[in-house]
Tab-separated table of C-alpha atoms in Angstrom:
chain	number	residue	atom	x	y	z
R	404	MET	CA	20.532	14.680	-2.495
R	405	ALA	CA	21.036	17.173	-5.033
R	406	ASP	CA	17.639	16.740	-6.404
R	407	GLY	CA	15.868	17.595	-3.192
R	408	ARG	CA	15.141	13.782	-2.115
R	409	THR	CA	16.329	12.332	1.110
R	410	ASP	CA	18.153	9.260	1.321
R	411	THR	CA	15.261	7.332	2.988
R	412	ILE	CA	11.962	7.646	2.999
R	413	LYS	CA	11.654	7.368	6.608
R	414	THR	CA	13.187	10.560	7.108
R	415	LYS	CA	11.515	12.638	4.554
R	416	ASN	CA	9.009	14.289	6.812
R	417	ASP	CA	10.159	13.217	10.166
R	418	THR	CA	8.954	15.630	12.874
R	419	ALA	CA	8.820	14.958	16.393
R	420	GLY	CA	9.537	11.282	16.056
R	421	GLN	CA	6.761	10.737	13.610
R	422	THR	CA	7.850	9.279	10.150
R	423	ASP	CA	6.057	8.833	6.808
R	424	TRP	CA	5.623	5.222	7.676
R	425	ASP	CA	3.779	5.819	11.056
R	426	VAL	CA	0.984	6.943	8.795
R	427	LEU	CA	0.925	3.363	7.556
R	428	ASP	CA	0.394	2.056	11.025
R	429	ARG	CA	-2.258	4.640	11.532
R	430	LEU	CA	-4.200	3.484	8.602
R	431	VAL	CA	-3.864	-0.293	9.268
R	432	THR	CA	-5.535	0.626	12.876
R	433	THR	CA	-8.185	2.500	11.115
R	434	ILE	CA	-8.809	-0.093	8.443
R	435	ARG	CA	-9.045	-2.691	11.168
R	436	SER	CA	-11.586	-0.741	13.204
R	437	ARG	CA	-13.600	0.018	10.248
R	438	LYS	CA	-14.824	-3.915	9.951
R	439	GLY	CA	-18.129	-4.520	10.724
R	440	ALA	CA	-19.004	-0.497	10.684
R	441	ASP	CA	-22.011	0.844	8.941
R	442	PRO	CA	-20.902	0.952	5.176
R	443	SER	CA	-23.211	4.114	4.645
R	444	SER	CA	-20.598	5.860	7.214
R	445	SER	CA	-17.254	4.257	6.194
R	446	TYR	CA	-15.920	3.823	2.582
R	447	VAL	CA	-13.525	0.938	3.981
R	448	ALA	CA	-16.792	-0.770	5.805
R	449	LYS	CA	-18.217	-0.336	2.338
R	450	LEU	CA	-15.493	-1.807	0.420
R	451	LEU	CA	-15.455	-4.784	2.755
R	452	GLY	CA	-18.983	-5.349	2.141
R	453	LYS	CA	-18.687	-5.409	-1.455
R	454	GLY	CA	-16.352	-8.696	-1.185
R	455	ARG	CA	-12.850	-9.702	-2.037
R	456	LEU	CA	-13.584	-9.886	-5.752
R	457	LYS	CA	-14.623	-6.438	-5.935
R	458	MET	CA	-11.883	-5.480	-3.327
R	459	ALA	CA	-9.292	-7.129	-6.089
R	460	GLN	CA	-10.887	-5.447	-8.990
R	461	LYS	CA	-10.407	-2.097	-6.940
R	462	VAL	CA	-6.737	-2.897	-6.669
R	463	GLY	CA	-6.300	-4.032	-10.112
R	464	GLU	CA	-7.780	-0.528	-11.256
R	465	GLU	CA	-5.678	1.350	-9.099
R	466	ALA	CA	-2.527	-0.387	-10.376
R	467	VAL	CA	-3.222	0.634	-13.927
R	468	GLU	CA	-4.025	4.146	-13.052
R	469	VAL	CA	-0.635	4.221	-11.065
R	470	ALA	CA	1.174	2.788	-14.638
R	471	ILE	CA	-0.666	5.162	-16.529
R	472	ALA	CA	0.465	8.214	-14.489
R	473	ALA	CA	4.075	6.850	-14.670
R	474	VAL	CA	3.936	6.677	-18.496
R	475	ALA	CA	2.537	9.925	-18.734
R	476	GLN	CA	5.155	11.671	-16.438
R	477	ASP	CA	2.529	13.101	-14.383
R	478	LYS	CA	4.213	13.134	-11.170
R	479	ASP	CA	1.330	14.509	-9.115
R	480	ALA	CA	-1.091	11.879	-10.331
R	481	LEU	CA	1.614	9.433	-9.550
R	482	ILE	CA	1.676	10.244	-6.094
R	483	ASP	CA	-2.265	10.369	-5.811
R	484	GLU	CA	-2.474	7.051	-7.742
R	485	SER	CA	0.330	5.382	-5.640
R	486	ALA	CA	-1.486	6.517	-2.407
R	487	ASP	CA	-4.817	5.126	-3.744
R	488	LEU	CA	-3.363	1.778	-4.684
R	489	LEU	CA	-1.638	1.242	-1.331
R	490	PHE	CA	-4.744	2.168	0.339
R	491	HIS	CA	-6.919	-0.348	-1.338
R	492	LEU	CA	-4.311	-2.927	-1.284
R	493	MET	CA	-4.307	-2.526	2.720
R	494	VAL	CA	-7.986	-2.729	2.689
R	495	LEU	CA	-7.463	-6.155	0.668
R	496	TRP	CA	-5.133	-7.573	2.864
R	497	ALA	CA	-7.214	-6.503	6.010
R	498	ASP	CA	-10.019	-8.548	4.357
R	499	ALA	CA	-7.598	-11.410	3.990
R	500	GLY	CA	-6.581	-11.426	7.394
R	501	LEU	CA	-2.940	-10.371	6.344
R	502	ASP	CA	-0.799	-8.445	8.405
R	503	PRO	CA	1.119	-5.793	6.702
R	504	ALA	CA	4.264	-6.695	9.086
R	505	ASP	CA	4.352	-10.375	6.931
R	506	VAL	CA	4.752	-8.436	3.685
R	507	MET	CA	7.432	-6.141	5.235
R	508	ALA	CA	9.114	-9.484	6.548
R	509	THR	CA	8.918	-10.899	3.057
R	510	LEU	CA	10.863	-7.654	1.688
R	511	GLY	CA	13.136	-7.941	4.569
R	512	ARG	CA	14.055	-11.572	3.785
R	513	ARG	CA	14.683	-10.723	-0.117
R	514	GLU	CA	16.645	-7.565	0.445
R	515	GLY	CA	20.332	-7.797	-0.988
R	516	ARG	CA	19.053	-10.901	-3.110
R	517	SER	CA	19.067	-10.692	-6.820
R	518	GLY	CA	15.631	-10.369	-7.930
R	519	ILE	CA	16.276	-12.805	-10.882
R	520	ASP	CA	17.647	-15.403	-8.742
R	521	GLU	CA	14.722	-14.868	-6.407
R	522	LYS	CA	12.363	-15.376	-8.815
R	523	LYS	CA	13.897	-18.285	-10.291
R	524	ASN	CA	13.885	-20.040	-6.594
R	525	ARG	CA	9.843	-18.992	-6.159
R	526	LYS	CA	7.257	-21.506	-5.963
R	527	ASN	CA	4.367	-20.745	-8.137
């Protein structure tokens, strides 16, 4: 692409068979391993210990920070806040016993479908 972006996010930093998305797999493993850990030595354990309501609140705060960075057109802040949002969302998923693969499967099922049609057919 002319602007320096790659066609897919998977190929952006592909080195020695490692992709950007491998980071998410490692993060899932790390988050799962921190369940039950000492909250004084693990931020994940500290978040998990605060309960789901607090984790959900943190996800909301991070989402707002992403929106603010986007509106401010601050690319670096948008990257940082997006990483924070994704991290906190993954901690919340872990607490809820949700496998990120289930989220990816849902995205896969929606691929190629009109978002407007998909929302019309969604159960609320």
